[in-house]
mmCIF file of C-alpha atoms and ligand atoms in Angstrom:
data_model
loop_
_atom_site.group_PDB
_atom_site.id
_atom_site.type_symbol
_atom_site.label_atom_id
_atom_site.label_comp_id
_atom_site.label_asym_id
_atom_site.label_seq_id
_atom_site.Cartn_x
_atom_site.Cartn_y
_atom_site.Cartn_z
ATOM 1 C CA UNK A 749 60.843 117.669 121.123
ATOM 2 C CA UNK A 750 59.205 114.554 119.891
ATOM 3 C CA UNK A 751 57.438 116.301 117.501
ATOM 4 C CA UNK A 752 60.475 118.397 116.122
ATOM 5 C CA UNK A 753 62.375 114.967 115.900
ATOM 6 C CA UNK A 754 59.506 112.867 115.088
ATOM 7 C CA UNK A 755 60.458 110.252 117.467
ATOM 8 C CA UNK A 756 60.755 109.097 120.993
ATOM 9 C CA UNK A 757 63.582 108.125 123.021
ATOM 10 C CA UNK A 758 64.195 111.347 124.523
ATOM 11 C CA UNK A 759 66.105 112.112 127.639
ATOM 12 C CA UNK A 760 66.707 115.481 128.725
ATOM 13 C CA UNK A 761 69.576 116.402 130.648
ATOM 14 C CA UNK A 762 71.649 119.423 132.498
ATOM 15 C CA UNK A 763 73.679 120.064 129.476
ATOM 16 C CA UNK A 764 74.631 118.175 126.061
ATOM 17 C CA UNK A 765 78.189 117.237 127.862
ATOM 18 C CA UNK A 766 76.323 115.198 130.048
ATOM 19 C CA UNK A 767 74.432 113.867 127.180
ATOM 20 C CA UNK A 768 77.919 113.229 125.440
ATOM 21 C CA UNK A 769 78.964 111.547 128.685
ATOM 22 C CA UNK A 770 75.712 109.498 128.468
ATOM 23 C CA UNK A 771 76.589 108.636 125.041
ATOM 24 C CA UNK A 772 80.174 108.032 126.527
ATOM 25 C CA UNK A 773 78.805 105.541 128.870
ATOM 26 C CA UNK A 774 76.819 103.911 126.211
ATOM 27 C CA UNK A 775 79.742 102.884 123.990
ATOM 28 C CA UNK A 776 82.854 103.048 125.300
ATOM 29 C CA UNK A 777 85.238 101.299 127.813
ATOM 30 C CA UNK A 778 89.141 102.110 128.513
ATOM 31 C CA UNK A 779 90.799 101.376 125.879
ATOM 32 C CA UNK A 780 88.739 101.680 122.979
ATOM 33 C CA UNK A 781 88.660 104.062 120.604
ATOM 34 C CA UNK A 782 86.758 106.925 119.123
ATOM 35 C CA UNK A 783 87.031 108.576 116.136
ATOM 36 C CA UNK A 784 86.320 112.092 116.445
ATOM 37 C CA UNK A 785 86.889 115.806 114.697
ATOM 38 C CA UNK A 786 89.828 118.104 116.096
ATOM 39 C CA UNK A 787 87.636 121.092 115.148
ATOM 40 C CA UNK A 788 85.057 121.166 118.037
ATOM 41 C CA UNK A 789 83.807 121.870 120.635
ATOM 42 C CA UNK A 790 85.780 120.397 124.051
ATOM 43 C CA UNK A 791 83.329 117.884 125.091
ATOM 44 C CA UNK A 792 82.269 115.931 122.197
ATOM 45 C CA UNK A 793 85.823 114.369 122.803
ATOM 46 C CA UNK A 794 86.011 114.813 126.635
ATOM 47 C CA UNK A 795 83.514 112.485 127.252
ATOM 48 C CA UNK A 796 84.655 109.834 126.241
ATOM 49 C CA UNK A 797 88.812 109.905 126.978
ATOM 50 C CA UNK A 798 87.303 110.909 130.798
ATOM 51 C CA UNK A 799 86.263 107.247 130.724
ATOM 52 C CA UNK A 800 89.364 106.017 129.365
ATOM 53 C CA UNK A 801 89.047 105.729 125.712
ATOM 54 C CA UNK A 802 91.290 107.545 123.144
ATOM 55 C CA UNK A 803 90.433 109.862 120.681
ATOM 56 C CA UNK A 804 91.397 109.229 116.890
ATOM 57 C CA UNK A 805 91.516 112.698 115.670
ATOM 58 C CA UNK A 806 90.001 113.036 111.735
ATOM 59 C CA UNK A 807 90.387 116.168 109.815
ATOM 60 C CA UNK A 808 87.680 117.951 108.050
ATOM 61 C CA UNK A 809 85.918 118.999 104.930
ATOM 62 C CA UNK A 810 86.779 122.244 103.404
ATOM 63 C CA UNK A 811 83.169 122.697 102.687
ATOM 64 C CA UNK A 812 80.864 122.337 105.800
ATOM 65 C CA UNK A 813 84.033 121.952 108.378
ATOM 66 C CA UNK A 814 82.238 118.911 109.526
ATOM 67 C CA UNK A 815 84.566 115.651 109.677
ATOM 68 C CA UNK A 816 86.078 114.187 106.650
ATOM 69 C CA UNK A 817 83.537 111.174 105.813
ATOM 70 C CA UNK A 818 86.299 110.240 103.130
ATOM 71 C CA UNK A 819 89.216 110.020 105.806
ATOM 72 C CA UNK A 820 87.149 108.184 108.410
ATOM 73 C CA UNK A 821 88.094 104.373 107.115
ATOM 74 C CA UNK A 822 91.692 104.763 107.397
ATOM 75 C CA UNK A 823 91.387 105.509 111.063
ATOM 76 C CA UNK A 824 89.195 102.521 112.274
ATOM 77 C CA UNK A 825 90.869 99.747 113.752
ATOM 78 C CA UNK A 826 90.065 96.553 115.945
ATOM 79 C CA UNK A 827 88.820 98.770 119.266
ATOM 80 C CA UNK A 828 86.983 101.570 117.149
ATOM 81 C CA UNK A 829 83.864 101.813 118.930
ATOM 82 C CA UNK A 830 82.221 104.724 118.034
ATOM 83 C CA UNK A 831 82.451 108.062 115.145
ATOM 84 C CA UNK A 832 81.158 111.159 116.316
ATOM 85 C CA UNK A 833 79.750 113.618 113.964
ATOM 86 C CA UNK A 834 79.701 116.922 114.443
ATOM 87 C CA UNK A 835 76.931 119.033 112.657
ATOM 88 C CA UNK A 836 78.964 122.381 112.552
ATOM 89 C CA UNK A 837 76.689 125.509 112.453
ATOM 90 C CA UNK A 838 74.168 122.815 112.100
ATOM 91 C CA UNK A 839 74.827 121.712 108.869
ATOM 92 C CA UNK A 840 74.412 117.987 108.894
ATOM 93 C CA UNK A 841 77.842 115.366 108.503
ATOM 94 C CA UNK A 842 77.683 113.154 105.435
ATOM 95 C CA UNK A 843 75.876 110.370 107.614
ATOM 96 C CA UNK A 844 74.622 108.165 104.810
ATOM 97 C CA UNK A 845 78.390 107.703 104.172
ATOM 98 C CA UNK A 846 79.605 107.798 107.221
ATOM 99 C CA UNK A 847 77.154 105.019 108.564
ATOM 100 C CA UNK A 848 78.237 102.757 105.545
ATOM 101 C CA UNK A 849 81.597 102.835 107.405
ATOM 102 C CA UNK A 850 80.212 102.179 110.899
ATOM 103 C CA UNK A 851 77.318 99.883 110.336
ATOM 104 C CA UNK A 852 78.876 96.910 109.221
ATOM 105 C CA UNK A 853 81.742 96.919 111.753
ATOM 106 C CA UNK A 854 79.368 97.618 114.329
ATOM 107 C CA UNK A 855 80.928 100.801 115.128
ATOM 108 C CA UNK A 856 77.933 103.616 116.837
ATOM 109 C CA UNK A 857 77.442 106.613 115.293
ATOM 110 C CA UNK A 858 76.920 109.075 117.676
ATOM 111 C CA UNK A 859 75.938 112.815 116.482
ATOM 112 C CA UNK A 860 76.776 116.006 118.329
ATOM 113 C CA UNK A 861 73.710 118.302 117.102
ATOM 114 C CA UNK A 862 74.082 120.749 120.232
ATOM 115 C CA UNK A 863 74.038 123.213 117.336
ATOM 116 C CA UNK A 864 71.779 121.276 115.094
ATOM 117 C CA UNK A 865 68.143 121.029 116.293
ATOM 118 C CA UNK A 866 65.938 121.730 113.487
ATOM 119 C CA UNK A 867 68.245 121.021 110.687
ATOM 120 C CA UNK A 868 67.661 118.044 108.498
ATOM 121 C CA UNK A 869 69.637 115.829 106.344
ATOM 122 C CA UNK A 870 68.516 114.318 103.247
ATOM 123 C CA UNK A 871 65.068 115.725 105.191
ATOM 124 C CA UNK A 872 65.512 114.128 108.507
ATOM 125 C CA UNK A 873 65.615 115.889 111.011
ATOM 126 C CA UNK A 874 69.144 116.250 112.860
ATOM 127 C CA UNK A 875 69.374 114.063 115.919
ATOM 128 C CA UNK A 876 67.493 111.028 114.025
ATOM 129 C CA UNK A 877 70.356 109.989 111.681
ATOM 130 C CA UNK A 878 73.003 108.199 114.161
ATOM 131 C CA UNK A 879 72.303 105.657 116.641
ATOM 132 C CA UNK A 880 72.706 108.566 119.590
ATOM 133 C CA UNK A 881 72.318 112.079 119.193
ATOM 134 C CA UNK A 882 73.092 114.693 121.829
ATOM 135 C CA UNK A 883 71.660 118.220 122.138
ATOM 136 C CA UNK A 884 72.631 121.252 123.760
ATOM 137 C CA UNK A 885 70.563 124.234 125.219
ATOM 138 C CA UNK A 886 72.532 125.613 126.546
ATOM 139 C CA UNK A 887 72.316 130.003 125.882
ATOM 140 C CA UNK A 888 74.221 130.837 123.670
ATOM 141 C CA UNK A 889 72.277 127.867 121.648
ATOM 142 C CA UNK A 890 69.409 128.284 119.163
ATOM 143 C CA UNK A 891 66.984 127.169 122.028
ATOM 144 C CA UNK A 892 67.821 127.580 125.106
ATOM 145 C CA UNK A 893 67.309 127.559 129.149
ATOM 146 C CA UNK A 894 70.582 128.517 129.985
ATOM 147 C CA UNK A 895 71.920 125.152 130.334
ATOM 148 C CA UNK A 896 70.627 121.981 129.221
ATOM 149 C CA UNK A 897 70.612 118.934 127.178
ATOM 150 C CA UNK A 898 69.051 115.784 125.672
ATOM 151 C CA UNK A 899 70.205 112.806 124.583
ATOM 152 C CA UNK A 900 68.246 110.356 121.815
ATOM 153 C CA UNK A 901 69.045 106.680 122.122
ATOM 154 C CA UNK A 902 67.246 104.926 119.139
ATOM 155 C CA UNK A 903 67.713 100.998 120.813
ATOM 156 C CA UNK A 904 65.575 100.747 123.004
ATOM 157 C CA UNK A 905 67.926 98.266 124.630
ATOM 158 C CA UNK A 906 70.491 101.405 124.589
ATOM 159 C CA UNK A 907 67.909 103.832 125.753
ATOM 160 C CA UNK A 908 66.695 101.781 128.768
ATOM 161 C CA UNK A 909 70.490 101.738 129.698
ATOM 162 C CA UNK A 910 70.682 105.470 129.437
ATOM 163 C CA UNK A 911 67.990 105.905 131.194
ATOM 164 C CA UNK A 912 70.105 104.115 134.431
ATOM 165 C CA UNK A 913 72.875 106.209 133.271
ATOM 166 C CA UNK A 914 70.963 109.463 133.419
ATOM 167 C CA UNK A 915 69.658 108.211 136.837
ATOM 168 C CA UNK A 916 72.858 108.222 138.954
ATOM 169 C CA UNK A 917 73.345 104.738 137.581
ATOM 170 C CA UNK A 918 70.613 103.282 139.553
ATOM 171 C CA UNK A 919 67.125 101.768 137.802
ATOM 172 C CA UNK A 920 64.943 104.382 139.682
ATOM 173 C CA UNK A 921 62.927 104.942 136.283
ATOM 174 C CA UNK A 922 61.841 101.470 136.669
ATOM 175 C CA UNK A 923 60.853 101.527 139.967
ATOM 176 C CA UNK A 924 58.747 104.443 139.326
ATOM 177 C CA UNK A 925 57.068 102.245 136.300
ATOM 178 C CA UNK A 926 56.441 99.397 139.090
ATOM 179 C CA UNK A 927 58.878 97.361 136.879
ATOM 180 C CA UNK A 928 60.687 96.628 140.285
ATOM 181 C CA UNK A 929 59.805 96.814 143.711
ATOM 182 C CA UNK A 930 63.210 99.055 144.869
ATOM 183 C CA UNK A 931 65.836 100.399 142.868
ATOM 184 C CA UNK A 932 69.339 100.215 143.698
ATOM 185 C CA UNK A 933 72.737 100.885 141.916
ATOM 186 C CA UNK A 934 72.969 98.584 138.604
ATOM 187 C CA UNK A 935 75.123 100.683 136.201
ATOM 188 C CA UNK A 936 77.368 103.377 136.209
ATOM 189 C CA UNK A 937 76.116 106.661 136.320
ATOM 190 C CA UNK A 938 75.683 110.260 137.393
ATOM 191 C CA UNK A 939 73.553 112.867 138.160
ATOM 192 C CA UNK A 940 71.938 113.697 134.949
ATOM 193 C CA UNK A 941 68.176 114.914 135.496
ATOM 194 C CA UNK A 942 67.952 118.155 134.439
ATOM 195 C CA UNK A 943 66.131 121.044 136.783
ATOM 196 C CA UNK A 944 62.474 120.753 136.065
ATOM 197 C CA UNK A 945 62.709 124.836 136.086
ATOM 198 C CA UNK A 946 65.222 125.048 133.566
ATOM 199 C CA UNK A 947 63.352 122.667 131.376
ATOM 200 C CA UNK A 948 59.909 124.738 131.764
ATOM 201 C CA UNK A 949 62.041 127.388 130.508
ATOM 202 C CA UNK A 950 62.699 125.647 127.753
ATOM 203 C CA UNK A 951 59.359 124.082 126.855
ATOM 204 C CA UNK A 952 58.344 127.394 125.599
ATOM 205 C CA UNK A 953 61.848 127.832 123.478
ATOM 206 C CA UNK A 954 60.515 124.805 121.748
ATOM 207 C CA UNK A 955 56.939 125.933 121.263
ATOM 208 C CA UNK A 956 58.460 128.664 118.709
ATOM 209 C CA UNK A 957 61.056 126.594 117.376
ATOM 210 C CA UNK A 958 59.861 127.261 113.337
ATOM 211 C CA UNK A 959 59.352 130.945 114.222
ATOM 212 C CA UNK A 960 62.891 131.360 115.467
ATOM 213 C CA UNK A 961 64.748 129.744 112.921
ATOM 214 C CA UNK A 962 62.703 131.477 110.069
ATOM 215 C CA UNK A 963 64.816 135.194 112.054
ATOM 216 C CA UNK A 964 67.540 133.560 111.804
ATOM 217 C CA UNK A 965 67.445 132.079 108.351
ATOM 218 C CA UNK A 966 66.271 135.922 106.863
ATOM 219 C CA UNK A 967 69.918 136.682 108.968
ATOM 220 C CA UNK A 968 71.806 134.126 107.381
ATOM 221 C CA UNK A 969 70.522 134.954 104.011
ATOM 222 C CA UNK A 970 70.767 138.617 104.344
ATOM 223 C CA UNK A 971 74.690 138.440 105.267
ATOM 224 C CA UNK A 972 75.105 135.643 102.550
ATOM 225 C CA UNK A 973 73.730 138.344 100.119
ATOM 226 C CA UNK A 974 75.346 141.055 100.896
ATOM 227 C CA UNK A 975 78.398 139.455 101.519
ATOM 228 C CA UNK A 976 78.776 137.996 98.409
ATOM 229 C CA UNK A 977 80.435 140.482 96.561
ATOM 230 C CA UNK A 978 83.607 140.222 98.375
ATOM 231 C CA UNK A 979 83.130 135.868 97.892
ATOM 232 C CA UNK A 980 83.131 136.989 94.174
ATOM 233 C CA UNK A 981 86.236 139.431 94.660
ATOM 234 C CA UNK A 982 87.952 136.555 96.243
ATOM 235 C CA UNK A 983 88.311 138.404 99.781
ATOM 236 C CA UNK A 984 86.250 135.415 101.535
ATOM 237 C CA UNK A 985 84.559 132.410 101.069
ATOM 238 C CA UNK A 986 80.740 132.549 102.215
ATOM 239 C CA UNK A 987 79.504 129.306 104.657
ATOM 240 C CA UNK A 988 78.685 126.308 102.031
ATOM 241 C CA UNK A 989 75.244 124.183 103.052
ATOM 242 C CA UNK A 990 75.445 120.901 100.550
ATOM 243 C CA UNK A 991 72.223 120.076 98.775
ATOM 244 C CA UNK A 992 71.108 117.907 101.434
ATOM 245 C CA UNK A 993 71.154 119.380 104.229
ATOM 246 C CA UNK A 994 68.883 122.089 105.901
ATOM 247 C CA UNK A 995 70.639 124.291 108.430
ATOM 248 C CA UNK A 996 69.695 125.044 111.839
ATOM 249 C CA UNK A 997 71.390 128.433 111.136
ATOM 250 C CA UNK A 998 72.965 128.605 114.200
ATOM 251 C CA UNK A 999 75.605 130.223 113.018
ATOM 252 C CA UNK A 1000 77.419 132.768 110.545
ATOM 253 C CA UNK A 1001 81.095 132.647 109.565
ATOM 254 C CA UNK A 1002 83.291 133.937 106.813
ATOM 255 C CA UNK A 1003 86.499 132.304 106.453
ATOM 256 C CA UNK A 1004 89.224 135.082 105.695
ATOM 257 C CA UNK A 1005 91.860 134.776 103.398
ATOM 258 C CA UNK A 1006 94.874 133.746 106.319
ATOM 259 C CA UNK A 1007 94.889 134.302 110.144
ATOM 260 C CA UNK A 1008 96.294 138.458 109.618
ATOM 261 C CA UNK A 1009 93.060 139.053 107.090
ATOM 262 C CA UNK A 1010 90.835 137.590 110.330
ATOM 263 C CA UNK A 1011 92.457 139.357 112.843
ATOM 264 C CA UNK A 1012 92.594 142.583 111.072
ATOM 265 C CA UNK A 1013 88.601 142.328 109.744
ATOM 266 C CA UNK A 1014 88.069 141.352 113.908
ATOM 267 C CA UNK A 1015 89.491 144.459 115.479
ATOM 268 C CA UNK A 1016 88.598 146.671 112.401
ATOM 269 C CA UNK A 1017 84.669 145.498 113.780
ATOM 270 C CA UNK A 1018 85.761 145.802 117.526
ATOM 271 C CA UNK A 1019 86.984 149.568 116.833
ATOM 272 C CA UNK A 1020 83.290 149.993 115.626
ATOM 273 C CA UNK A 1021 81.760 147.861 118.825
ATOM 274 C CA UNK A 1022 80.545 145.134 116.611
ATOM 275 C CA UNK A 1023 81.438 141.975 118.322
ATOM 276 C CA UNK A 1024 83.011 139.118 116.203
ATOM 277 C CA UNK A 1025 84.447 135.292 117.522
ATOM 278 C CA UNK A 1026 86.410 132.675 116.465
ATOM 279 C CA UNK A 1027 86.948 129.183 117.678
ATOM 280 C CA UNK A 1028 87.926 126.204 118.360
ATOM 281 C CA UNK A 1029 91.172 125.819 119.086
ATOM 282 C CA UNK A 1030 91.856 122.761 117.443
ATOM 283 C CA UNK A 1031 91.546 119.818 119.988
ATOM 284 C CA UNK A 1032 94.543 118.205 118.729
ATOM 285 C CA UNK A 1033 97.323 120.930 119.477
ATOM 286 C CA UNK A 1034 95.087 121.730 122.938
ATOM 287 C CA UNK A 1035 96.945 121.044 125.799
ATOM 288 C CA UNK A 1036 95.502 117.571 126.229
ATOM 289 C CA UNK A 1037 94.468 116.982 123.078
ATOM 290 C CA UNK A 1038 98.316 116.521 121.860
ATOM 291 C CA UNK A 1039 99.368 114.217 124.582
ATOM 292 C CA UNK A 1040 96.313 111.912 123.262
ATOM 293 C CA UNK A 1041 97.343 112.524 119.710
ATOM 294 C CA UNK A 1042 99.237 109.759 117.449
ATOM 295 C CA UNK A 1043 101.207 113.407 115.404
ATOM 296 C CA UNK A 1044 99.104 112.770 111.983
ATOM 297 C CA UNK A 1045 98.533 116.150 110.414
ATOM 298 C CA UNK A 1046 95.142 117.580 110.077
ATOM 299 C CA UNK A 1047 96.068 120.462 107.402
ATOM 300 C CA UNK A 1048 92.563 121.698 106.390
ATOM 301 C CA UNK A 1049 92.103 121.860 110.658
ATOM 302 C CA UNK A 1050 95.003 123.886 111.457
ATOM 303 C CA UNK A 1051 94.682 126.179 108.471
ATOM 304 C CA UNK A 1052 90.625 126.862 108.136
ATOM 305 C CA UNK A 1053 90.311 127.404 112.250
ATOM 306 C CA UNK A 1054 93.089 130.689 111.685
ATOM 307 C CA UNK A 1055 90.824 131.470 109.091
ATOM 308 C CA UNK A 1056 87.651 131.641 110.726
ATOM 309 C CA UNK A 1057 85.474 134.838 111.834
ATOM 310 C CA UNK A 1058 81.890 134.565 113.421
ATOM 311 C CA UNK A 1059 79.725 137.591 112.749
ATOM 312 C CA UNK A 1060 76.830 138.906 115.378
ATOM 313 C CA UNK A 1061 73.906 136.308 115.364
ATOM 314 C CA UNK A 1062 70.574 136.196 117.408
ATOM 315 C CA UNK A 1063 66.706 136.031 116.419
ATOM 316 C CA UNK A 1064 66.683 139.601 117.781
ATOM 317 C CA UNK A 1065 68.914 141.295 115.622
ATOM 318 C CA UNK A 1066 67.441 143.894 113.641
ATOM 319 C CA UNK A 1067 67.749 144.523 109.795
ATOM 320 C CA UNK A 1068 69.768 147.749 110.064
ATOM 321 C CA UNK A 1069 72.179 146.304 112.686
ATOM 322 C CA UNK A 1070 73.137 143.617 109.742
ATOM 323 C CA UNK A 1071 73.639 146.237 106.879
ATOM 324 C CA UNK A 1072 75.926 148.094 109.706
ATOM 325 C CA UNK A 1073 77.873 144.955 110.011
ATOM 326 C CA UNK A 1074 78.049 144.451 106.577
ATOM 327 C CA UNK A 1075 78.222 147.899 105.139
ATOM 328 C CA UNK A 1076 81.875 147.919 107.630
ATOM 329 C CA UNK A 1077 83.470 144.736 106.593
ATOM 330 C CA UNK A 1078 82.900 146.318 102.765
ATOM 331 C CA UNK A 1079 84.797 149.160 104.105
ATOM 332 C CA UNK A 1080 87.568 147.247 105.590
ATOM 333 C CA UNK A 1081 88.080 145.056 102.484
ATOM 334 C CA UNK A 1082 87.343 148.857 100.437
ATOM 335 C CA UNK A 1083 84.772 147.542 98.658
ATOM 336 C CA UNK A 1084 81.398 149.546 97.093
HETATM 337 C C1 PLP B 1763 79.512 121.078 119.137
HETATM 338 C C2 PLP B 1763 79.242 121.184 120.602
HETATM 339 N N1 PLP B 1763 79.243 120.072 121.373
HETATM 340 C C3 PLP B 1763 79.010 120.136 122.691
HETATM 341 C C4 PLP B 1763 78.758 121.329 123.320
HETATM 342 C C5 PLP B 1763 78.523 121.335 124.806
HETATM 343 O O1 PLP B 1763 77.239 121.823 125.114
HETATM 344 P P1 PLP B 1763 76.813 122.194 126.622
HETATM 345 O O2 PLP B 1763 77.355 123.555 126.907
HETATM 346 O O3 PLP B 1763 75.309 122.164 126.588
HETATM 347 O O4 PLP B 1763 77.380 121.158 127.504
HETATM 348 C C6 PLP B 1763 78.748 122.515 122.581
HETATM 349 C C7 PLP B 1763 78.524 123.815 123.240
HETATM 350 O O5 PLP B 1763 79.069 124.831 122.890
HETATM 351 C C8 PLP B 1763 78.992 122.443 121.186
HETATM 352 O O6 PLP B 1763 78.985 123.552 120.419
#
């Protein structure tokens, strides 16, 4: 992992929501505030209103689906204590701008790259650009162990509190470093340490990190291509990776013309047993989510999540079994 991220300041844990809780613990206290996208993932916001801090919701960009980096200075106020960026797909967030909104009002920018680990922005790596950066391995993740985590702390101040976090809030890691002679309960905390099984599980995931993103790039690029006929015909618009960013390619979307088109392509591909998804539900019209919620709209939110289809995607999937996908959402849109 250090080498992938080029850095220290690791911490692995049971899963990235306990890294998001770690992060949680890190920055906020009731109260305060945390600016967040609607369009993700429960726990990037969980963690943090679970320890009494409220989540500003911030639409996204029509582009990557990442958070709005041009909406984000609007919502801070007085008790703004932290922006967390989402890299969707694992397509990085516009962090250079976004941490010229949080830097000088001391605000931490904490990145949610469970999808992201071996994308880069601006070519660093993902999970090196905010102040905290939380990773998920969980299985159905680019590298996995079934379920896991990390979270990277870049002050070392920070990361010697996370490390109490991570340790049922106690400074065991200290007493095992002879820094003290008995460690007791200092911080809050929970059980965090992930199963030393699960993480020689993933040790090996991570020895053939480049060799499983290179599948899944030739499967990104081989939908991208053959999909782009019906971008050009107006049908659907193709995933969009900016200039600077690499992908992690963890993922492959279209993004149908309105929620009928997506739900007709979906079961069109289910009467052929190709299995498609869509998500999230958008966190501010979740139950929860809109009792936490100040009303503002989020327009390109509600619209581009009813718009949204995720095709098959694994290092494992063959060629053919891409044209086959392909060749049938042609046929539903009756194209060559
Ligand atoms: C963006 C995002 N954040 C957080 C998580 C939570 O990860 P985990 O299942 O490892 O807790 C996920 C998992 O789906 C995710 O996609």
């Amino acid at each position: 992992m250090e080498q992938h991220l080029g850095r220290g300041n690791i911490l692995f844990t049971p899963s990235c929501t306990a890294a998001l809780e770690i992060a949680a613990m890190l920055t906020v206290k009731p109260g305060d505030e945390v600016i967040v996208p609607s369009f993700t993932f429960v726990t990037s916001v969980s963690a943090f209103t679970n320890l009494g801090a409220k989540p500003v919701f911030c639409d996204i960009r029509e582009d990557t689906l990442n958070i709005d980096e041009s909406k984000i200075q609007e919502l801070v106020g007085p008790r703004t204590r932290a922006i967390v960026a989402v890299h969707y797909g694992g397509i990085s967030c516009a962090m250079d701008e976004i941490r010229e909104i949080a830097d000088p009002a001391g605000i931490a920018v904490v990145e949610d790259a469970a999808q992201a680990l071996s994308g880069a922005y601006k070519n660093r790596p993902l999970g090196t650009v905010g102040d905290i950066a939380c990773f998920s391995f969980h299985s159905t993740k680019n590298y996995h162990c079934g379920e896991g985590g990390a979270v990277v702390v870049d002050d070392p101040e920070l990361f010697h509190r996370a490390e109490v976090h991570r340790e049922k809030g106690t400074n065991r890691k200290a007493f095992f470093r002879g820094q003290v002679d008995k460690y007791t309960w200092v911080d809050r905390g929970s059980s965090y340490v992930p199963s030393e099984l699960n993480m020689a599980f993933l040790s090996s995931q991570l020895e053939h990190v480049n060799e499983i993103r290179a599948k899944r790039k030739s499967i990104f690029d081989r939908y991208a291509r053959s999909l782009k006929v019906l971008e050009d015909g107006g049908h659907i618009r193709l995933p969009i990776v900016p200039d600077e960013c690499e992908s992690s390619y963890h993922l492959f979307y279209l993004l149908l013309r309105d929620s009928e088109s997506r739900d007709g392509l979906m079961k069109h591909l289910s009467d052929k047993g190709i299995g498609t998804t869509f998500h999230y539900v958008p966190l501010h019209s979740s139950p929860v989510g809109a009792e936490l919620h100040d009303g503002r709209a989020l327009p390109v939110t509600d619209r581009l999540h009813s718009q949204l289809l995720r095709l098959p995607m694994y290092p494992d999937l063959e060629e053919h079994d891409v044209d086959l996908v392909c060749q049938s959402i042609l046929e539903f849109f009756d194209a060559p």
